[in-house]
JSON list of C-alpha atoms and ligand atoms in Angstrom, two decimals:
[
{"chain": "A", "resi": 1, "resn": "UNK", "atom": "CA", "xyz": [53.35, 201.96, 81.30]},
{"chain": "A", "resi": 2, "resn": "UNK", "atom": "CA", "xyz": [53.75, 198.25, 80.12]},
{"chain": "A", "resi": 3, "resn": "UNK", "atom": "CA", "xyz": [54.56, 197.31, 76.58]},
{"chain": "A", "resi": 4, "resn": "UNK", "atom": "CA", "xyz": [52.15, 198.42, 73.91]},
{"chain": "A", "resi": 5, "resn": "UNK", "atom": "CA", "xyz": [50.09, 195.54, 72.56]},
{"chain": "A", "resi": 6, "resn": "UNK", "atom": "CA", "xyz": [50.37, 194.43, 69.19]},
{"chain": "A", "resi": 7, "resn": "UNK", "atom": "CA", "xyz": [47.01, 196.20, 68.41]},
{"chain": "A", "resi": 8, "resn": "UNK", "atom": "CA", "xyz": [47.59, 199.43, 69.63]},
{"chain": "A", "resi": 9, "resn": "UNK", "atom": "CA", "xyz": [51.22, 199.62, 68.11]},
{"chain": "A", "resi": 10, "resn": "UNK", "atom": "CA", "xyz": [49.80, 199.05, 64.82]},
{"chain": "A", "resi": 11, "resn": "UNK", "atom": "CA", "xyz": [47.48, 202.15, 65.27]},
{"chain": "A", "resi": 12, "resn": "UNK", "atom": "CA", "xyz": [50.27, 204.02, 66.28]},
{"chain": "A", "resi": 13, "resn": "UNK", "atom": "CA", "xyz": [52.81, 203.10, 63.42]},
{"chain": "A", "resi": 14, "resn": "UNK", "atom": "CA", "xyz": [50.04, 203.72, 60.75]},
{"chain": "A", "resi": 15, "resn": "UNK", "atom": "CA", "xyz": [49.48, 207.38, 62.31]},
{"chain": "A", "resi": 16, "resn": "UNK", "atom": "CA", "xyz": [53.01, 208.02, 62.37]},
{"chain": "A", "resi": 17, "resn": "UNK", "atom": "CA", "xyz": [53.28, 206.74, 58.62]},
{"chain": "A", "resi": 18, "resn": "UNK", "atom": "CA", "xyz": [50.44, 209.23, 57.65]},
{"chain": "A", "resi": 19, "resn": "UNK", "atom": "CA", "xyz": [52.12, 212.19, 59.11]},
{"chain": "A", "resi": 20, "resn": "UNK", "atom": "CA", "xyz": [55.77, 211.45, 57.63]},
{"chain": "A", "resi": 21, "resn": "UNK", "atom": "CA", "xyz": [54.09, 211.04, 54.20]},
{"chain": "A", "resi": 22, "resn": "UNK", "atom": "CA", "xyz": [52.32, 214.49, 54.55]},
{"chain": "A", "resi": 23, "resn": "UNK", "atom": "CA", "xyz": [55.75, 216.00, 55.49]},
{"chain": "A", "resi": 24, "resn": "UNK", "atom": "CA", "xyz": [56.95, 214.73, 52.08]},
{"chain": "A", "resi": 25, "resn": "UNK", "atom": "CA", "xyz": [58.87, 211.54, 53.83]},
{"chain": "A", "resi": 26, "resn": "UNK", "atom": "CA", "xyz": [57.71, 209.35, 50.88]},
{"chain": "A", "resi": 27, "resn": "UNK", "atom": "CA", "xyz": [60.48, 207.06, 49.89]},
{"chain": "A", "resi": 28, "resn": "UNK", "atom": "CA", "xyz": [58.71, 203.79, 50.39]},
{"chain": "A", "resi": 29, "resn": "UNK", "atom": "CA", "xyz": [61.70, 201.85, 51.42]},
{"chain": "A", "resi": 30, "resn": "UNK", "atom": "CA", "xyz": [62.36, 204.43, 54.37]},
{"chain": "A", "resi": 31, "resn": "UNK", "atom": "CA", "xyz": [58.62, 204.44, 54.98]},
{"chain": "A", "resi": 32, "resn": "UNK", "atom": "CA", "xyz": [58.87, 200.21, 55.45]},
{"chain": "A", "resi": 33, "resn": "UNK", "atom": "CA", "xyz": [61.59, 200.57, 57.30]},
{"chain": "A", "resi": 34, "resn": "UNK", "atom": "CA", "xyz": [60.04, 202.79, 59.73]},
{"chain": "A", "resi": 35, "resn": "UNK", "atom": "CA", "xyz": [57.11, 200.64, 59.95]},
{"chain": "A", "resi": 36, "resn": "UNK", "atom": "CA", "xyz": [59.09, 197.38, 60.96]},
{"chain": "A", "resi": 37, "resn": "UNK", "atom": "CA", "xyz": [60.90, 199.02, 63.96]},
{"chain": "A", "resi": 38, "resn": "UNK", "atom": "CA", "xyz": [58.64, 198.96, 66.90]},
{"chain": "A", "resi": 39, "resn": "UNK", "atom": "CA", "xyz": [59.87, 202.52, 68.16]},
{"chain": "A", "resi": 40, "resn": "UNK", "atom": "CA", "xyz": [58.52, 202.15, 71.46]},
{"chain": "A", "resi": 41, "resn": "UNK", "atom": "CA", "xyz": [60.98, 199.48, 72.58]},
{"chain": "A", "resi": 42, "resn": "UNK", "atom": "CA", "xyz": [63.67, 202.13, 72.32]},
{"chain": "A", "resi": 43, "resn": "UNK", "atom": "CA", "xyz": [62.23, 204.52, 74.74]},
{"chain": "A", "resi": 44, "resn": "UNK", "atom": "CA", "xyz": [62.11, 204.33, 78.71]},
{"chain": "A", "resi": 45, "resn": "UNK", "atom": "CA", "xyz": [59.30, 202.79, 80.27]},
{"chain": "A", "resi": 46, "resn": "UNK", "atom": "CA", "xyz": [57.73, 205.93, 81.19]},
{"chain": "A", "resi": 47, "resn": "UNK", "atom": "CA", "xyz": [57.86, 207.80, 77.73]},
{"chain": "A", "resi": 48, "resn": "UNK", "atom": "CA", "xyz": [56.38, 204.72, 76.41]},
{"chain": "A", "resi": 49, "resn": "UNK", "atom": "CA", "xyz": [52.90, 206.09, 75.74]},
{"chain": "A", "resi": 50, "resn": "UNK", "atom": "CA", "xyz": [54.42, 209.18, 73.98]},
{"chain": "A", "resi": 51, "resn": "UNK", "atom": "CA", "xyz": [56.91, 206.86, 71.62]},
{"chain": "A", "resi": 52, "resn": "UNK", "atom": "CA", "xyz": [55.28, 207.51, 68.69]},
{"chain": "A", "resi": 53, "resn": "UNK", "atom": "CA", "xyz": [54.61, 211.29, 69.03]},
{"chain": "A", "resi": 54, "resn": "UNK", "atom": "CA", "xyz": [56.11, 214.07, 67.00]},
{"chain": "A", "resi": 55, "resn": "UNK", "atom": "CA", "xyz": [58.94, 215.00, 69.42]},
{"chain": "A", "resi": 56, "resn": "UNK", "atom": "CA", "xyz": [62.36, 213.78, 70.87]},
{"chain": "A", "resi": 57, "resn": "UNK", "atom": "CA", "xyz": [62.09, 211.67, 74.07]},
{"chain": "A", "resi": 58, "resn": "UNK", "atom": "CA", "xyz": [64.47, 211.47, 76.92]},
{"chain": "A", "resi": 59, "resn": "UNK", "atom": "CA", "xyz": [66.52, 208.16, 76.88]},
{"chain": "A", "resi": 60, "resn": "UNK", "atom": "CA", "xyz": [69.22, 207.54, 79.57]},
{"chain": "A", "resi": 61, "resn": "UNK", "atom": "CA", "xyz": [72.46, 209.51, 80.33]},
{"chain": "A", "resi": 62, "resn": "UNK", "atom": "CA", "xyz": [70.96, 212.59, 79.54]},
{"chain": "A", "resi": 63, "resn": "UNK", "atom": "CA", "xyz": [70.63, 211.83, 75.82]},
{"chain": "A", "resi": 64, "resn": "UNK", "atom": "CA", "xyz": [67.69, 212.09, 73.04]},
{"chain": "A", "resi": 65, "resn": "UNK", "atom": "CA", "xyz": [65.95, 209.82, 70.79]},
{"chain": "A", "resi": 66, "resn": "UNK", "atom": "CA", "xyz": [65.25, 211.97, 67.84]},
{"chain": "A", "resi": 67, "resn": "UNK", "atom": "CA", "xyz": [61.70, 212.99, 66.59]},
{"chain": "A", "resi": 68, "resn": "UNK", "atom": "CA", "xyz": [60.07, 210.57, 64.17]},
{"chain": "A", "resi": 69, "resn": "UNK", "atom": "CA", "xyz": [60.08, 213.13, 61.24]},
{"chain": "A", "resi": 70, "resn": "UNK", "atom": "CA", "xyz": [63.76, 213.75, 61.96]},
{"chain": "A", "resi": 71, "resn": "UNK", "atom": "CA", "xyz": [64.53, 210.04, 61.65]},
{"chain": "A", "resi": 72, "resn": "UNK", "atom": "CA", "xyz": [62.63, 209.92, 58.25]},
{"chain": "A", "resi": 73, "resn": "UNK", "atom": "CA", "xyz": [64.32, 212.85, 57.11]},
{"chain": "A", "resi": 74, "resn": "UNK", "atom": "CA", "xyz": [67.86, 212.07, 58.00]},
{"chain": "A", "resi": 75, "resn": "UNK", "atom": "CA", "xyz": [67.29, 208.23, 56.74]},
{"chain": "A", "resi": 76, "resn": "UNK", "atom": "CA", "xyz": [65.71, 209.90, 53.17]},
{"chain": "A", "resi": 77, "resn": "UNK", "atom": "CA", "xyz": [68.59, 212.23, 52.61]},
{"chain": "A", "resi": 78, "resn": "UNK", "atom": "CA", "xyz": [71.23, 209.21, 53.30]},
{"chain": "A", "resi": 79, "resn": "UNK", "atom": "CA", "xyz": [69.48, 207.47, 50.13]},
{"chain": "A", "resi": 80, "resn": "UNK", "atom": "CA", "xyz": [70.44, 203.98, 51.69]},
{"chain": "A", "resi": 81, "resn": "UNK", "atom": "CA", "xyz": [71.22, 201.03, 49.30]},
{"chain": "A", "resi": 82, "resn": "UNK", "atom": "CA", "xyz": [70.85, 197.71, 50.12]},
{"chain": "A", "resi": 83, "resn": "UNK", "atom": "CA", "xyz": [74.75, 197.37, 50.03]},
{"chain": "A", "resi": 84, "resn": "UNK", "atom": "CA", "xyz": [75.79, 200.26, 51.67]},
{"chain": "A", "resi": 85, "resn": "UNK", "atom": "CA", "xyz": [77.96, 200.05, 54.85]},
{"chain": "A", "resi": 86, "resn": "UNK", "atom": "CA", "xyz": [76.86, 203.14, 56.85]},
{"chain": "A", "resi": 87, "resn": "UNK", "atom": "CA", "xyz": [78.51, 204.52, 59.88]},
{"chain": "A", "resi": 88, "resn": "UNK", "atom": "CA", "xyz": [76.42, 206.32, 62.81]},
{"chain": "A", "resi": 89, "resn": "UNK", "atom": "CA", "xyz": [77.79, 208.81, 65.01]},
{"chain": "A", "resi": 90, "resn": "UNK", "atom": "CA", "xyz": [75.75, 208.58, 67.86]},
{"chain": "A", "resi": 91, "resn": "UNK", "atom": "CA", "xyz": [73.80, 205.26, 68.85]},
{"chain": "A", "resi": 92, "resn": "UNK", "atom": "CA", "xyz": [71.57, 206.74, 71.87]},
{"chain": "A", "resi": 93, "resn": "UNK", "atom": "CA", "xyz": [68.57, 204.22, 71.99]},
{"chain": "A", "resi": 94, "resn": "UNK", "atom": "CA", "xyz": [69.62, 202.69, 68.62]},
{"chain": "A", "resi": 95, "resn": "UNK", "atom": "CA", "xyz": [66.34, 203.69, 66.72]},
{"chain": "A", "resi": 96, "resn": "UNK", "atom": "CA", "xyz": [67.87, 205.17, 63.90]},
{"chain": "A", "resi": 97, "resn": "UNK", "atom": "CA", "xyz": [70.66, 202.47, 63.80]},
{"chain": "A", "resi": 98, "resn": "UNK", "atom": "CA", "xyz": [67.57, 199.86, 63.66]},
{"chain": "A", "resi": 99, "resn": "UNK", "atom": "CA", "xyz": [65.92, 201.86, 60.72]},
{"chain": "A", "resi": 100, "resn": "UNK", "atom": "CA", "xyz": [69.03, 202.13, 58.82]},
{"chain": "A", "resi": 101, "resn": "UNK", "atom": "CA", "xyz": [69.77, 197.99, 59.46]},
{"chain": "A", "resi": 102, "resn": "UNK", "atom": "CA", "xyz": [66.41, 197.67, 57.49]},
{"chain": "A", "resi": 103, "resn": "UNK", "atom": "CA", "xyz": [67.91, 199.53, 54.23]},
{"chain": "A", "resi": 104, "resn": "UNK", "atom": "CA", "xyz": [71.64, 198.80, 54.34]},
{"chain": "A", "resi": 105, "resn": "UNK", "atom": "CA", "xyz": [74.21, 196.20, 54.29]},
{"chain": "A", "resi": 106, "resn": "UNK", "atom": "CA", "xyz": [75.66, 196.87, 57.69]},
{"chain": "A", "resi": 107, "resn": "UNK", "atom": "CA", "xyz": [75.39, 199.61, 60.04]},
{"chain": "A", "resi": 108, "resn": "UNK", "atom": "CA", "xyz": [78.39, 200.43, 62.20]},
{"chain": "A", "resi": 109, "resn": "UNK", "atom": "CA", "xyz": [77.08, 202.83, 65.19]},
{"chain": "A", "resi": 110, "resn": "UNK", "atom": "CA", "xyz": [79.25, 204.60, 67.94]},
{"chain": "A", "resi": 111, "resn": "UNK", "atom": "CA", "xyz": [78.52, 206.11, 71.39]},
{"chain": "A", "resi": 112, "resn": "UNK", "atom": "CA", "xyz": [80.40, 207.74, 73.99]},
{"chain": "A", "resi": 113, "resn": "UNK", "atom": "CA", "xyz": [78.10, 206.08, 76.43]},
{"chain": "A", "resi": 114, "resn": "UNK", "atom": "CA", "xyz": [78.64, 202.14, 77.07]},
{"chain": "A", "resi": 115, "resn": "UNK", "atom": "CA", "xyz": [75.37, 202.10, 79.01]},
{"chain": "A", "resi": 116, "resn": "UNK", "atom": "CA", "xyz": [73.36, 203.65, 76.09]},
{"chain": "A", "resi": 117, "resn": "UNK", "atom": "CA", "xyz": [75.63, 200.66, 73.61]},
{"chain": "A", "resi": 118, "resn": "UNK", "atom": "CA", "xyz": [74.57, 197.82, 75.97]},
{"chain": "A", "resi": 119, "resn": "UNK", "atom": "CA", "xyz": [71.08, 198.83, 75.99]},
{"chain": "A", "resi": 120, "resn": "UNK", "atom": "CA", "xyz": [70.71, 199.46, 72.14]},
{"chain": "A", "resi": 121, "resn": "UNK", "atom": "CA", "xyz": [72.65, 196.03, 71.82]},
{"chain": "A", "resi": 122, "resn": "UNK", "atom": "CA", "xyz": [69.96, 193.95, 73.78]},
{"chain": "A", "resi": 123, "resn": "UNK", "atom": "CA", "xyz": [67.48, 195.94, 71.53]},
{"chain": "A", "resi": 124, "resn": "UNK", "atom": "CA", "xyz": [68.91, 194.93, 68.38]},
{"chain": "A", "resi": 125, "resn": "UNK", "atom": "CA", "xyz": [69.24, 191.21, 69.57]},
{"chain": "A", "resi": 126, "resn": "UNK", "atom": "CA", "xyz": [65.41, 191.02, 70.95]},
{"chain": "A", "resi": 127, "resn": "UNK", "atom": "CA", "xyz": [64.71, 192.28, 67.44]},
{"chain": "A", "resi": 128, "resn": "UNK", "atom": "CA", "xyz": [67.15, 189.90, 65.63]},
{"chain": "A", "resi": 129, "resn": "UNK", "atom": "CA", "xyz": [68.98, 192.68, 63.99]},
{"chain": "A", "resi": 130, "resn": "UNK", "atom": "CA", "xyz": [71.93, 190.78, 63.14]},
{"chain": "A", "resi": 131, "resn": "UNK", "atom": "CA", "xyz": [73.79, 193.63, 60.49]},
{"chain": "A", "resi": 132, "resn": "UNK", "atom": "CA", "xyz": [74.64, 196.26, 63.11]},
{"chain": "A", "resi": 133, "resn": "UNK", "atom": "CA", "xyz": [78.02, 196.58, 64.82]},
{"chain": "A", "resi": 134, "resn": "UNK", "atom": "CA", "xyz": [78.53, 198.88, 67.96]},
{"chain": "A", "resi": 135, "resn": "UNK", "atom": "CA", "xyz": [81.39, 200.41, 69.58]},
{"chain": "A", "resi": 136, "resn": "UNK", "atom": "CA", "xyz": [81.83, 202.21, 72.72]},
{"chain": "A", "resi": 137, "resn": "UNK", "atom": "CA", "xyz": [84.08, 205.03, 71.43]},
{"chain": "A", "resi": 138, "resn": "UNK", "atom": "CA", "xyz": [84.71, 208.69, 70.22]},
{"chain": "A", "resi": 139, "resn": "UNK", "atom": "CA", "xyz": [82.84, 208.98, 67.04]},
{"chain": "A", "resi": 140, "resn": "UNK", "atom": "CA", "xyz": [84.29, 212.30, 65.98]},
{"chain": "A", "resi": 141, "resn": "UNK", "atom": "CA", "xyz": [87.34, 210.00, 64.75]},
{"chain": "A", "resi": 142, "resn": "UNK", "atom": "CA", "xyz": [85.21, 207.87, 62.94]},
{"chain": "A", "resi": 143, "resn": "UNK", "atom": "CA", "xyz": [86.00, 203.95, 62.62]},
{"chain": "A", "resi": 144, "resn": "UNK", "atom": "CA", "xyz": [89.20, 203.73, 60.62]},
{"chain": "A", "resi": 145, "resn": "UNK", "atom": "CA", "xyz": [89.13, 199.85, 60.73]},
{"chain": "A", "resi": 146, "resn": "UNK", "atom": "CA", "xyz": [85.98, 199.81, 58.57]},
{"chain": "A", "resi": 147, "resn": "UNK", "atom": "CA", "xyz": [86.17, 202.64, 56.36]},
{"chain": "A", "resi": 148, "resn": "UNK", "atom": "CA", "xyz": [85.53, 204.26, 53.71]},
{"chain": "A", "resi": 149, "resn": "UNK", "atom": "CA", "xyz": [81.91, 203.79, 54.05]},
{"chain": "A", "resi": 150, "resn": "UNK", "atom": "CA", "xyz": [79.30, 204.88, 51.27]},
{"chain": "A", "resi": 151, "resn": "UNK", "atom": "CA", "xyz": [77.16, 206.70, 54.00]},
{"chain": "A", "resi": 152, "resn": "UNK", "atom": "CA", "xyz": [77.85, 208.26, 57.06]},
{"chain": "A", "resi": 153, "resn": "UNK", "atom": "CA", "xyz": [75.16, 209.79, 59.80]},
{"chain": "A", "resi": 154, "resn": "UNK", "atom": "CA", "xyz": [75.91, 212.32, 62.61]},
{"chain": "A", "resi": 155, "resn": "UNK", "atom": "CA", "xyz": [73.20, 212.31, 65.23]},
{"chain": "A", "resi": 156, "resn": "UNK", "atom": "CA", "xyz": [74.75, 214.84, 67.56]},
{"chain": "A", "resi": 157, "resn": "UNK", "atom": "CA", "xyz": [75.36, 218.54, 66.95]},
{"chain": "A", "resi": 158, "resn": "UNK", "atom": "CA", "xyz": [78.92, 219.99, 66.76]},
{"chain": "A", "resi": 159, "resn": "UNK", "atom": "CA", "xyz": [80.12, 223.36, 65.40]},
{"chain": "A", "resi": 160, "resn": "UNK", "atom": "CA", "xyz": [81.82, 221.73, 62.66]},
{"chain": "A", "resi": 161, "resn": "UNK", "atom": "CA", "xyz": [81.77, 218.22, 61.08]},
{"chain": "A", "resi": 162, "resn": "UNK", "atom": "CA", "xyz": [84.80, 216.42, 62.17]},
{"chain": "A", "resi": 163, "resn": "UNK", "atom": "CA", "xyz": [87.36, 216.22, 59.62]},
{"chain": "A", "resi": 164, "resn": "UNK", "atom": "CA", "xyz": [87.99, 212.48, 60.15]},
{"chain": "A", "resi": 165, "resn": "UNK", "atom": "CA", "xyz": [84.53, 211.66, 58.87]},
{"chain": "A", "resi": 166, "resn": "UNK", "atom": "CA", "xyz": [85.18, 213.64, 55.76]},
{"chain": "A", "resi": 167, "resn": "UNK", "atom": "CA", "xyz": [88.12, 211.37, 55.12]},
{"chain": "A", "resi": 168, "resn": "UNK", "atom": "CA", "xyz": [86.26, 208.10, 55.92]},
{"chain": "A", "resi": 169, "resn": "UNK", "atom": "CA", "xyz": [83.36, 208.64, 52.95]},
{"chain": "A", "resi": 170, "resn": "UNK", "atom": "CA", "xyz": [83.89, 207.00, 49.75]},
{"chain": "A", "resi": 171, "resn": "UNK", "atom": "CA", "xyz": [83.65, 209.10, 46.71]},
{"chain": "A", "resi": 172, "resn": "UNK", "atom": "CA", "xyz": [80.10, 209.28, 45.95]},
{"chain": "A", "resi": 173, "resn": "UNK", "atom": "CA", "xyz": [79.34, 208.92, 49.33]},
{"chain": "A", "resi": 174, "resn": "UNK", "atom": "CA", "xyz": [76.72, 210.77, 51.29]},
{"chain": "A", "resi": 175, "resn": "UNK", "atom": "CA", "xyz": [77.25, 212.20, 54.85]},
{"chain": "A", "resi": 176, "resn": "UNK", "atom": "CA", "xyz": [74.04, 213.74, 56.62]},
{"chain": "A", "resi": 177, "resn": "UNK", "atom": "CA", "xyz": [74.83, 215.81, 60.11]},
{"chain": "A", "resi": 178, "resn": "UNK", "atom": "CA", "xyz": [73.44, 218.67, 61.79]},
{"chain": "A", "resi": 179, "resn": "UNK", "atom": "CA", "xyz": [75.77, 221.57, 62.43]},
{"chain": "A", "resi": 180, "resn": "UNK", "atom": "CA", "xyz": [76.00, 224.42, 64.79]},
{"chain": "A", "resi": 181, "resn": "UNK", "atom": "CA", "xyz": [76.29, 225.87, 68.10]},
{"chain": "A", "resi": 182, "resn": "UNK", "atom": "CA", "xyz": [74.20, 224.23, 71.12]},
{"chain": "A", "resi": 183, "resn": "UNK", "atom": "CA", "xyz": [72.82, 227.76, 71.89]},
{"chain": "A", "resi": 184, "resn": "UNK", "atom": "CA", "xyz": [72.09, 228.80, 68.67]},
{"chain": "A", "resi": 185, "resn": "UNK", "atom": "CA", "xyz": [70.81, 228.01, 65.05]},
{"chain": "A", "resi": 186, "resn": "UNK", "atom": "CA", "xyz": [71.90, 224.07, 64.00]},
{"chain": "A", "resi": 187, "resn": "UNK", "atom": "CA", "xyz": [71.06, 223.13, 60.39]},
{"chain": "A", "resi": 188, "resn": "UNK", "atom": "CA", "xyz": [71.21, 219.54, 59.00]},
{"chain": "A", "resi": 189, "resn": "UNK", "atom": "CA", "xyz": [73.41, 219.61, 56.02]},
{"chain": "A", "resi": 190, "resn": "UNK", "atom": "CA", "xyz": [74.16, 216.75, 53.45]},
{"chain": "A", "resi": 191, "resn": "UNK", "atom": "CA", "xyz": [77.66, 216.67, 51.85]},
{"chain": "A", "resi": 192, "resn": "UNK", "atom": "CA", "xyz": [77.96, 214.47, 48.71]},
{"chain": "A", "resi": 193, "resn": "UNK", "atom": "CA", "xyz": [81.60, 213.39, 48.27]},
{"chain": "A", "resi": 194, "resn": "UNK", "atom": "CA", "xyz": [82.75, 213.88, 44.43]},
{"chain": "A", "resi": 195, "resn": "UNK", "atom": "CA", "xyz": [86.13, 213.38, 42.69]},
{"chain": "A", "resi": 196, "resn": "UNK", "atom": "CA", "xyz": [87.51, 216.81, 43.50]},
{"chain": "A", "resi": 197, "resn": "UNK", "atom": "CA", "xyz": [85.67, 218.07, 47.19]},
{"chain": "A", "resi": 198, "resn": "UNK", "atom": "CA", "xyz": [82.14, 217.58, 48.49]},
{"chain": "A", "resi": 199, "resn": "UNK", "atom": "CA", "xyz": [79.05, 219.11, 47.47]},
{"chain": "A", "resi": 200, "resn": "UNK", "atom": "CA", "xyz": [76.88, 220.68, 50.03]},
{"chain": "A", "resi": 201, "resn": "UNK", "atom": "CA", "xyz": [72.87, 220.98, 50.85]},
{"chain": "A", "resi": 202, "resn": "UNK", "atom": "CA", "xyz": [71.23, 222.41, 53.47]},
{"chain": "A", "resi": 203, "resn": "UNK", "atom": "CA", "xyz": [68.11, 220.52, 54.88]},
{"chain": "A", "resi": 204, "resn": "UNK", "atom": "CA", "xyz": [66.51, 222.86, 57.20]},
{"chain": "A", "resi": 205, "resn": "UNK", "atom": "CA", "xyz": [66.68, 223.79, 61.08]},
{"chain": "A", "resi": 206, "resn": "UNK", "atom": "CA", "xyz": [67.18, 221.36, 63.82]},
{"chain": "A", "resi": 207, "resn": "UNK", "atom": "CA", "xyz": [67.74, 220.60, 67.24]},
{"chain": "A", "resi": 208, "resn": "UNK", "atom": "CA", "xyz": [69.92, 217.87, 68.52]},
{"chain": "A", "resi": 209, "resn": "UNK", "atom": "CA", "xyz": [72.27, 217.16, 71.81]},
{"chain": "A", "resi": 210, "resn": "UNK", "atom": "CA", "xyz": [76.03, 217.86, 71.46]},
{"chain": "A", "resi": 211, "resn": "UNK", "atom": "CA", "xyz": [78.85, 216.29, 69.68]},
{"chain": "A", "resi": 212, "resn": "UNK", "atom": "CA", "xyz": [81.30, 215.68, 72.79]},
{"chain": "A", "resi": 213, "resn": "UNK", "atom": "CA", "xyz": [84.90, 214.64, 72.00]},
{"chain": "A", "resi": 214, "resn": "UNK", "atom": "CA", "xyz": [86.12, 211.83, 74.00]},
{"chain": "A", "resi": 215, "resn": "UNK", "atom": "CA", "xyz": [84.57, 208.80, 75.43]},
{"chain": "A", "resi": 216, "resn": "UNK", "atom": "CA", "xyz": [82.17, 209.28, 78.61]},
{"chain": "A", "resi": 217, "resn": "UNK", "atom": "CA", "xyz": [84.26, 208.79, 81.51]},
{"chain": "A", "resi": 218, "resn": "UNK", "atom": "CA", "xyz": [81.45, 207.11, 83.77]},
{"chain": "A", "resi": 219, "resn": "UNK", "atom": "CA", "xyz": [77.90, 205.15, 82.57]},
{"chain": "B", "resi": 301, "resn": "SAH", "atom": "N1", "xyz": [70.62, 208.30, 66.95]},
{"chain": "B", "resi": 301, "resn": "SAH", "atom": "C1", "xyz": [70.06, 208.39, 68.46]},
{"chain": "B", "resi": 301, "resn": "SAH", "atom": "C2", "xyz": [69.94, 209.64, 68.95]},
{"chain": "B", "resi": 301, "resn": "SAH", "atom": "C3", "xyz": [71.28, 210.12, 69.26]},
{"chain": "B", "resi": 301, "resn": "SAH", "atom": "S1", "xyz": [71.23, 211.38, 70.68]},
{"chain": "B", "resi": 301, "resn": "SAH", "atom": "C4", "xyz": [68.91, 207.31, 68.46]},
{"chain": "B", "resi": 301, "resn": "SAH", "atom": "O1", "xyz": [68.00, 207.28, 67.21]},
{"chain": "B", "resi": 301, "resn": "SAH", "atom": "O2", "xyz": [68.08, 207.27, 69.53]},
{"chain": "B", "resi": 301, "resn": "SAH", "atom": "C5", "xyz": [72.90, 211.82, 70.18]},
{"chain": "B", "resi": 301, "resn": "SAH", "atom": "C6", "xyz": [73.93, 210.66, 70.72]},
{"chain": "B", "resi": 301, "resn": "SAH", "atom": "O3", "xyz": [75.15, 211.00, 70.14]},
{"chain": "B", "resi": 301, "resn": "SAH", "atom": "C7", "xyz": [73.86, 210.60, 72.24]},
{"chain": "B", "resi": 301, "resn": "SAH", "atom": "O4", "xyz": [73.88, 209.33, 72.76]},
{"chain": "B", "resi": 301, "resn": "SAH", "atom": "C8", "xyz": [75.45, 211.18, 72.63]},
{"chain": "B", "resi": 301, "resn": "SAH", "atom": "O5", "xyz": [76.34, 210.12, 73.72]},
{"chain": "B", "resi": 301, "resn": "SAH", "atom": "C9", "xyz": [76.13, 210.45, 71.30]},
{"chain": "B", "resi": 301, "resn": "SAH", "atom": "N2", "xyz": [77.75, 211.11, 71.40]},
{"chain": "B", "resi": 301, "resn": "SAH", "atom": "C10", "xyz": [77.92, 212.85, 71.58]},
{"chain": "B", "resi": 301, "resn": "SAH", "atom": "N3", "xyz": [79.28, 212.99, 71.48]},
{"chain": "B", "resi": 301, "resn": "SAH", "atom": "C11", "xyz": [79.51, 211.82, 71.04]},
{"chain": "B", "resi": 301, "resn": "SAH", "atom": "C12", "xyz": [81.02, 211.13, 70.40]},
{"chain": "B", "resi": 301, "resn": "SAH", "atom": "N4", "xyz": [82.12, 212.02, 70.28]},
{"chain": "B", "resi": 301, "resn": "SAH", "atom": "N5", "xyz": [81.17, 209.93, 69.77]},
{"chain": "B", "resi": 301, "resn": "SAH", "atom": "C13", "xyz": [79.96, 208.86, 70.09]},
{"chain": "B", "resi": 301, "resn": "SAH", "atom": "N6", "xyz": [78.72, 209.52, 70.49]},
{"chain": "B", "resi": 301, "resn": "SAH", "atom": "C14", "xyz": [78.69, 210.84, 70.60]}
]
């Protein structure tokens, strides 16, 4: 399927925004950021017709782009501010990073697959998103050279949040991550760093591909 034309894209995005509002994603800045990013450019040509549907879709390297409502929920949970520096673990298609880039100062995003990072980078270039910095690496280690971050988002599920990430979060900062096993219940969690520890909130049940330590050997 070829690229969507402008009119078709506008209709689909308008529908998507209605759906987001209906499930409580009402933060106007977040809604505007989602409106500004053409999701169809982040999926494979075969999935283009489904790009705005309410489900995760396959991308290269056996990974997935999260469903729109999940992206909206996670973005809202981070409470992104204009001067935040946000670390994302799991670049995937680059869609979540692109949405965040509209809302903060700079996004640092890491994926263990070189192929995915290269494809995401070319999308950022096409869309003239110049405040995203990418890395092929092991996101479980975070990105110490750029820490501490105001916000951290993990878009792959582990049994627990890697300790290094908590250490790279500024006091007052927010970390959002799915936590749980591949074959069981995963819960989306929000941690807020306080002077003395972390406040934790459950945001609901989710389903994510696994967080796998190390860089992918191929691809
Ligand atoms: N945020 C993405 C969806 C990501 S899917 C989007 O908007 O499209 C989860 C991604 O996490 C996959 O691309 C996977 O390769 C990556 N991943 C899993 N374990 C990782 C690790 N240890 N370090 C970096 N990336 C990891």
